[in-house]
Coordinates of C-alpha atoms in Angstrom, one line a residue:
M1 CA 0.0 0.0 0.0
K2 CA 2.9 2.4 0.8
K3 CA 4.5 1.8 -2.6
L4 CA 1.2 2.5 -4.3
F5 CA 0.8 5.9 -2.6
M6 CA 4.4 6.9 -3.5
F7 CA 3.7 6.0 -7.1
L8 CA 0.6 8.1 -7.3
A9 CA 2.3 11.1 -5.7
V10 CA 5.2 10.9 -8.2
A11 CA 2.8 10.6 -11.1
G12 CA 0.9 13.7 -9.9
L13 CA 4.1 15.7 -9.8
A14 CA 5.0 14.7 -13.3
T15 CA 1.6 15.7 -14.6
F16 CA 1.8 19.1 -12.9
G17 CA 5.2 19.7 -14.5
A18 CA 3.9 18.9 -18.0
S19 CA 1.0 21.4 -17.6
C20 CA 3.4 24.2 -16.7
G21 CA 5.6 23.4 -19.6
S22 CA 2.7 24.0 -22.0
D23 CA 2.2 27.7 -20.9
D24 CA 4.0 29.9 -23.4
S25 CA 3.9 33.1 -21.4
K26 CA 6.4 32.2 -18.7
N27 CA 6.0 35.7 -17.3
D28 CA 7.5 34.6 -14.1
D29 CA 10.6 33.0 -15.6
P30 CA 13.6 35.2 -14.8
K31 CA 15.6 33.3 -17.4
Q32 CA 13.4 34.6 -20.2
K33 CA 13.5 38.1 -21.7
D34 CA 10.4 40.4 -21.6
L35 CA 8.6 41.6 -24.7
A36 CA 8.0 45.4 -24.8
L37 CA 4.8 46.4 -26.8
S38 CA 4.1 49.9 -28.0
A39 CA 1.5 51.5 -30.4
D40 CA 1.8 54.5 -32.7
K41 CA -1.5 55.9 -31.1
T42 CA -3.7 54.8 -28.2
S43 CA -6.8 56.9 -28.9
V44 CA -8.5 56.6 -32.3
K45 CA -11.9 56.8 -34.0
E46 CA -14.0 54.0 -35.4
G47 CA -12.3 52.7 -38.6
D48 CA -8.8 53.9 -37.7
A49 CA -5.8 51.6 -37.8
V50 CA -3.2 51.2 -35.2
A51 CA 0.4 50.0 -35.8
F52 CA 2.2 48.0 -33.0
T53 CA 5.9 47.5 -32.4
V54 CA 7.4 44.7 -30.3
K55 CA 10.9 45.1 -28.9
V56 CA 13.3 43.2 -26.7
D57 CA 16.1 45.1 -25.0
G58 CA 15.3 48.1 -27.1
K59 CA 15.5 46.3 -30.4
V60 CA 12.6 45.3 -32.7
E61 CA 11.7 41.7 -32.2
A62 CA 10.2 39.9 -35.1
G63 CA 7.8 37.0 -34.9
A64 CA 5.8 38.1 -31.9
E65 CA 2.1 37.6 -32.1
L66 CA -0.5 40.1 -31.0
Y67 CA -3.7 39.3 -29.1
I68 CA -6.9 41.0 -27.8
G69 CA -8.0 38.5 -25.3
T70 CA -7.8 35.2 -27.2
E71 CA -8.2 36.8 -30.6
K72 CA -5.1 37.0 -32.6
I73 CA -4.7 40.3 -34.5
S74 CA -2.3 41.8 -37.0
S75 CA -0.3 45.0 -37.1
P76 CA -1.6 47.4 -38.2
Y77 CA -5.0 46.6 -36.9
T78 CA -8.2 48.4 -37.8
F79 CA -10.6 49.0 -34.9
A80 CA -14.2 49.0 -36.1
K81 CA -16.3 49.7 -33.0
E82 CA -15.9 52.1 -30.1
G83 CA -14.7 50.7 -26.8
K84 CA -11.5 50.0 -24.9
Y85 CA -9.2 47.2 -26.1
E86 CA -6.3 45.6 -24.3
V87 CA -3.5 44.3 -26.6
K88 CA -0.7 42.0 -25.6
A89 CA 2.3 40.5 -27.5
K90 CA 3.3 36.9 -27.1
K91 CA 6.3 34.8 -28.3
K92 CA 7.6 31.4 -27.3
D93 CA 10.6 31.5 -24.9
F94 CA 9.7 35.2 -24.0
N95 CA 7.7 36.6 -21.2
D96 CA 4.4 38.2 -22.4
S97 CA 4.5 41.9 -23.1
N98 CA 3.0 44.7 -21.2
V99 CA -0.7 45.5 -22.0
V100 CA -1.4 48.5 -24.3
T101 CA -4.9 49.9 -24.0
I102 CA -6.5 51.3 -27.2
T103 CA -9.5 53.7 -26.7
V104 CA -11.8 53.8 -29.7
K105 CA -14.4 56.6 -30.0
K106 CA -17.4 57.0 -32.3
D107 CA -16.6 58.6 -35.6
E108 CA -18.8 61.7 -35.2
I109 CA -19.0 64.0 -38.2
P110 CA -18.2 67.5 -37.0
T111 CA -21.0 70.0 -37.6
D112 CA -21.0 73.7 -37.8
P113 CA -22.7 75.4 -34.8
L114 CA -26.3 76.5 -35.3
K115 CA -27.2 80.2 -35.4
L116 CA -29.7 81.7 -32.9
T117 CA -32.8 83.6 -33.9
L118 CA -34.0 86.2 -31.4
T119 CA -37.7 87.3 -31.4
P120 CA -39.1 90.0 -29.1
S121 CA -42.7 89.7 -27.8
K122 CA -43.3 93.2 -29.3
T123 CA -41.3 95.4 -31.6
E124 CA -43.1 98.6 -30.6
V125 CA -44.0 99.4 -27.0
F126 CA -44.6 102.3 -24.8
V127 CA -42.4 103.6 -22.0
N128 CA -42.3 101.2 -19.0
E129 CA -44.0 98.4 -21.1
A130 CA -42.3 95.1 -20.8
V131 CA -40.8 93.1 -23.7
T132 CA -39.9 89.4 -23.4
F133 CA -37.8 87.3 -25.7
T134 CA -37.8 83.9 -27.2
V135 CA -34.8 82.2 -28.9
K136 CA -34.8 79.4 -31.4
D137 CA -32.0 77.8 -33.5
E138 CA -32.0 77.9 -37.2
N139 CA -33.9 74.6 -37.4
G140 CA -36.7 76.1 -35.4
A141 CA -36.0 74.3 -32.1
N142 CA -36.5 76.3 -28.9
V143 CA -33.3 77.2 -27.1
T144 CA -33.1 77.8 -23.3
G145 CA -30.3 79.2 -21.2
F146 CA -29.5 82.0 -23.6
T147 CA -28.3 85.5 -22.8
V148 CA -29.9 88.7 -24.3
K149 CA -27.8 91.8 -24.5
Q150 CA -28.3 95.3 -25.8
A151 CA -26.0 96.4 -28.6
N152 CA -24.0 98.4 -26.1
G153 CA -23.3 95.2 -24.1
T154 CA -25.8 95.7 -21.3
A155 CA -27.4 92.4 -20.3
V156 CA -31.2 92.2 -20.2
A157 CA -31.8 91.0 -16.6
G158 CA -34.2 88.0 -16.5
G159 CA -34.8 88.3 -20.2
V160 CA -37.4 91.1 -19.7
F161 CA -36.7 94.6 -21.0
T162 CA -38.4 97.8 -20.1
S163 CA -37.3 101.4 -20.7
T164 CA -38.2 104.6 -18.9
A165 CA -37.2 106.6 -22.0
A166 CA -38.3 106.6 -25.6
G167 CA -35.9 105.4 -28.3
T168 CA -34.8 102.5 -30.5
F169 CA -33.1 99.7 -28.7
K170 CA -31.1 96.8 -30.4
F171 CA -30.6 93.3 -29.0
V172 CA -28.7 90.1 -29.7
A173 CA -28.9 86.6 -28.2
S174 CA -25.9 84.4 -27.4
K175 CA -25.1 81.0 -25.9
D176 CA -22.0 78.8 -25.8
G177 CA -21.9 76.4 -28.8
Y178 CA -24.2 78.6 -31.0
V179 CA -23.6 81.5 -33.4
T180 CA -24.9 84.8 -32.0
S181 CA -28.2 86.0 -33.4
D182 CA -28.7 88.9 -35.7
E183 CA -29.7 92.2 -34.1
V184 CA -33.4 92.9 -33.5
S185 CA -34.8 96.3 -32.8
V186 CA -37.5 97.4 -30.3
V187 CA -39.0 100.9 -30.6
V188 CA -40.1 102.5 -27.3
K189 CA -42.6 105.3 -27.6
E190 CA -43.9 107.9 -25.3
Q191 CA -47.5 107.2 -24.3
N192 CA -49.7 110.2 -24.5
I193 CA -52.9 109.3 -22.7
P194 CA -55.9 111.4 -23.8
E195 CA -58.3 112.9 -21.3
N196 CA -61.1 110.8 -22.6
Y197 CA -60.2 107.5 -24.2
V198 CA -61.0 103.9 -25.2
K199 CA -58.1 101.6 -24.4
L200 CA -57.8 98.4 -26.4
N201 CA -54.9 95.9 -25.9
G202 CA -53.1 98.6 -24.0
E203 CA -53.3 101.3 -26.6
Y204 CA -55.3 104.5 -26.1
T205 CA -57.5 106.1 -28.6
E206 CA -59.1 109.5 -27.9
I207 CA -62.9 109.6 -27.7
T208 CA -64.6 112.1 -30.0
N209 CA -68.3 113.2 -29.9
L210 CA -69.7 109.8 -30.9
K211 CA -71.8 108.7 -27.9
R212 CA -75.2 107.2 -27.5
V213 CA -77.4 105.9 -24.7
Y214 CA -79.6 102.9 -25.4
I215 CA -82.6 101.9 -23.2
N216 CA -84.0 98.4 -23.6
G217 CA -87.6 99.2 -24.5
I218 CA -90.8 97.3 -25.5
K219 CA -93.6 98.6 -27.7
N220 CA -97.1 99.0 -26.2
A221 CA -100.4 98.4 -28.0
Q222 CA -100.2 101.9 -29.6
G223 CA -96.7 101.1 -31.0
Q224 CA -95.0 103.5 -28.5
F225 CA -91.9 102.5 -26.6
Q226 CA -91.6 102.2 -22.9
P227 CA -88.8 100.9 -20.7
Y228 CA -88.8 97.2 -20.2
I229 CA -88.8 96.4 -16.5
Y230 CA -87.0 93.2 -15.7
T231 CA -88.3 91.4 -12.6
D232 CA -86.3 88.2 -12.4
E233 CA -84.0 89.4 -9.6
G234 CA -85.5 92.6 -8.3
T235 CA -87.0 95.4 -10.4
Y236 CA -84.7 97.0 -12.9
S237 CA -84.1 98.3 -16.4
I238 CA -81.1 97.9 -18.6
V239 CA -79.3 100.9 -20.2
T240 CA -76.3 100.7 -22.5
Y241 CA -73.9 103.6 -22.7
E242 CA -71.8 103.6 -25.9
L243 CA -69.0 106.0 -27.0
G244 CA -66.0 106.0 -29.2
T245 CA -64.3 107.5 -32.3
I246 CA -65.1 107.4 -36.0
D247 CA -63.0 108.2 -39.0
E248 CA -62.8 111.7 -40.6
Q249 CA -65.5 110.7 -43.1
A250 CA -67.7 109.5 -40.3
Q251 CA -68.2 106.2 -42.2
A252 CA -66.4 103.7 -40.0
Y253 CA -65.5 103.2 -36.3
V254 CA -62.0 103.7 -35.3
T255 CA -62.7 102.5 -31.7
R256 CA -65.8 102.0 -29.7
S257 CA -66.9 101.0 -26.2
S258 CA -70.1 99.6 -24.7
T259 CA -71.0 99.6 -21.0
M260 CA -74.2 98.1 -19.7
F261 CA -75.9 99.6 -16.6
V262 CA -78.5 97.8 -14.5
T263 CA -80.7 100.5 -12.9
N264 CA -83.1 99.9 -10.0
Q265 CA -86.7 101.0 -10.7
V266 CA -89.7 101.8 -8.5
I267 CA -93.0 100.8 -9.9
G268 CA -95.4 103.7 -10.2
Q269 CA -92.7 106.4 -10.4
P270 CA -91.4 108.1 -13.5
Y271 CA -88.7 106.0 -15.3
Q272 CA -85.4 106.7 -13.7
W273 CA -82.0 106.4 -15.3
P274 CA -79.8 105.9 -13.5
A275 CA -82.1 105.3 -10.6
N276 CA -81.8 107.8 -7.7
V277 CA -82.7 105.4 -4.9
G278 CA -80.0 103.9 -2.8
E279 CA -76.8 102.5 -4.4
D280 CA -78.5 100.1 -6.7
T281 CA -77.2 101.4 -10.0
F282 CA -74.3 99.3 -11.1
I283 CA -72.3 98.3 -14.2
A284 CA -73.3 94.8 -15.4
S285 CA -70.7 94.6 -18.1
S286 CA -68.2 96.6 -20.1
A287 CA -66.4 95.9 -23.4
V288 CA -64.3 97.5 -26.1
A289 CA -64.5 96.9 -29.8
D290 CA -61.8 94.7 -31.4
F291 CA -62.2 95.6 -35.0
E292 CA -59.6 93.2 -36.3
A293 CA -61.6 90.4 -34.8
G294 CA -64.9 92.1 -35.7
R295 CA -66.4 91.8 -32.2
F296 CA -66.6 93.4 -28.8
V297 CA -64.1 92.2 -26.2
P298 CA -65.6 92.2 -22.6
F299 CA -63.3 92.6 -19.6
D300 CA -63.7 91.5 -16.1
L301 CA -65.1 94.1 -13.7
S302 CA -64.6 92.1 -10.5
N303 CA -61.3 93.8 -9.5
E304 CA -61.1 96.8 -11.9
L305 CA -61.5 100.5 -11.2
V306 CA -65.2 101.4 -11.7
D307 CA -66.1 105.0 -11.0
V308 CA -69.5 106.5 -12.1
A309 CA -70.9 109.8 -11.1
I310 CA -74.2 111.2 -12.3
A311 CA -74.6 115.0 -12.5
D312 CA -77.2 116.8 -10.4
S313 CA -78.4 118.7 -13.4
D314 CA -81.4 117.4 -15.5
T315 CA -80.3 119.4 -18.5
D316 CA -76.5 118.7 -18.8
F317 CA -76.7 115.0 -18.3
L318 CA -73.1 114.8 -17.2
L319 CA -71.5 111.5 -16.3
T320 CA -68.0 110.6 -15.2
L321 CA -67.0 107.0 -16.1
H322 CA -63.8 105.1 -15.6
V323 CA -63.6 101.4 -16.1
E324 CA -60.2 99.9 -16.8
N325 CA -57.7 97.0 -16.5
D326 CA -54.2 96.6 -17.9
A327 CA -55.4 95.7 -21.4
N328 CA -58.8 97.3 -22.0
G329 CA -60.8 100.2 -20.6
I330 CA -62.9 103.3 -21.1
K331 CA -62.7 106.7 -19.5
F332 CA -65.1 109.6 -20.2
D333 CA -65.9 112.8 -18.3
G334 CA -68.3 114.9 -20.3
T335 CA -71.8 115.6 -21.4
L336 CA -73.9 112.9 -22.9
G337 CA -76.1 115.3 -24.8
T338 CA -79.5 114.1 -25.9
G339 CA -78.5 111.1 -27.9
Y340 CA -80.9 108.6 -26.3
Y341 CA -82.3 105.7 -28.3
W342 CA -84.7 102.8 -27.7
R343 CA -83.3 99.3 -28.2
E344 CA -86.3 97.1 -28.9
V345 CA -86.8 93.9 -26.8
D346 CA -89.5 91.2 -27.0
A347 CA -92.0 90.2 -24.3
D348 CA -89.2 88.3 -22.5
G349 CA -86.8 91.2 -22.5
N350 CA -84.5 89.8 -25.2
L351 CA -83.2 92.1 -27.9
V352 CA -85.1 91.9 -31.2
Q353 CA -82.5 91.0 -33.8
G354 CA -82.4 93.3 -36.8
A355 CA -84.6 96.0 -35.2
A356 CA -83.6 99.5 -35.8
S357 CA -82.8 101.8 -32.8
V358 CA -85.3 104.6 -32.4
K359 CA -84.4 108.0 -31.0
I360 CA -86.1 108.8 -27.7
S361 CA -88.3 111.9 -27.6
A362 CA -87.4 114.9 -25.5
K363 CA -90.7 114.6 -23.7
F364 CA -89.8 111.2 -22.3
L365 CA -86.5 112.5 -21.2
K366 CA -88.1 115.5 -19.5
N367 CA -90.5 113.3 -17.6
S368 CA -87.7 110.9 -16.5
V369 CA -85.7 111.4 -13.4
F370 CA -81.9 112.1 -13.9
G371 CA -80.2 112.9 -10.7
G372 CA -78.8 111.6 -7.4
R373 CA -75.1 111.9 -7.7
K374 CA -73.5 108.6 -6.9
S375 CA -70.4 106.5 -7.4
V376 CA -70.2 102.8 -8.1
K377 CA -67.2 101.0 -6.8

């Protein structure tokens, strides 16, 4: 049994020695010389070739083979795909070479930087009116993180420009990696606000003598008009006050406003407009005409300045009116004259479409009550 064990042990040692002898690297054999591997470049793009050189003791060594992992390659070798590749040289009876790492990057086609296009929100504004800017590249894609500067180099803080003085101001947009935009101009004008005006989209137009008052009226059996008294929520009538400007030929509106009043009424008393009882006269709606859109544009009265004062005189018919927000509004302080008209309604109080407005007689106005100075807030 002891002889058998010694035989197996000797046989095992013999097998281990044969296995070591089949390894060509022999990197730990001090009796063998080292291969030294170098490359003409270590960072390339896809499709580039790299030439390798193998030396021993500073002299070129022929016959060495190159490997990436287990794959044998040639020199020069073309790298087709991006990545990192470890290359080693081997030769029998020599220690394996050092590892040379080749970094391969994508072959990106260089492109010229795109040019910016700068667009202001408005090209004409009034003093203290804000202008904002948008920027796109030449392909129409939105660009963020840009800087807007005036032509004199002053940066536009927060991308919002306002001026306290009139003039023409020029701007450019820039951003790293882009071509600076062409100059754009913004004209800032002084804003002369007329005493009496209609304001549409922030622009003021002076009111001329075009003004009318319409009372919602219904015809009686004799074909005469009388005020329509609404009773759905209280007892009231509806009066529409309209003013504006027409062109020099008096053929077309330049601007126009329309404000509807709801006036409290007392049954059995002369018709009152505005009513002189309590504080029950109020503005139900107000609008200005947008002639480009061909319609009236109403604006919210819930938090706007509303100031109405009826004169004490029953002959002057004076009225002070101021209803306004940032974009739209009307202001008038003057006489209404006698331009009062019936606006025909049906039995339900709805306007009769296509019905002509009829001028109200002086007798009706004389018998009506106009008075009771008041303000509506």
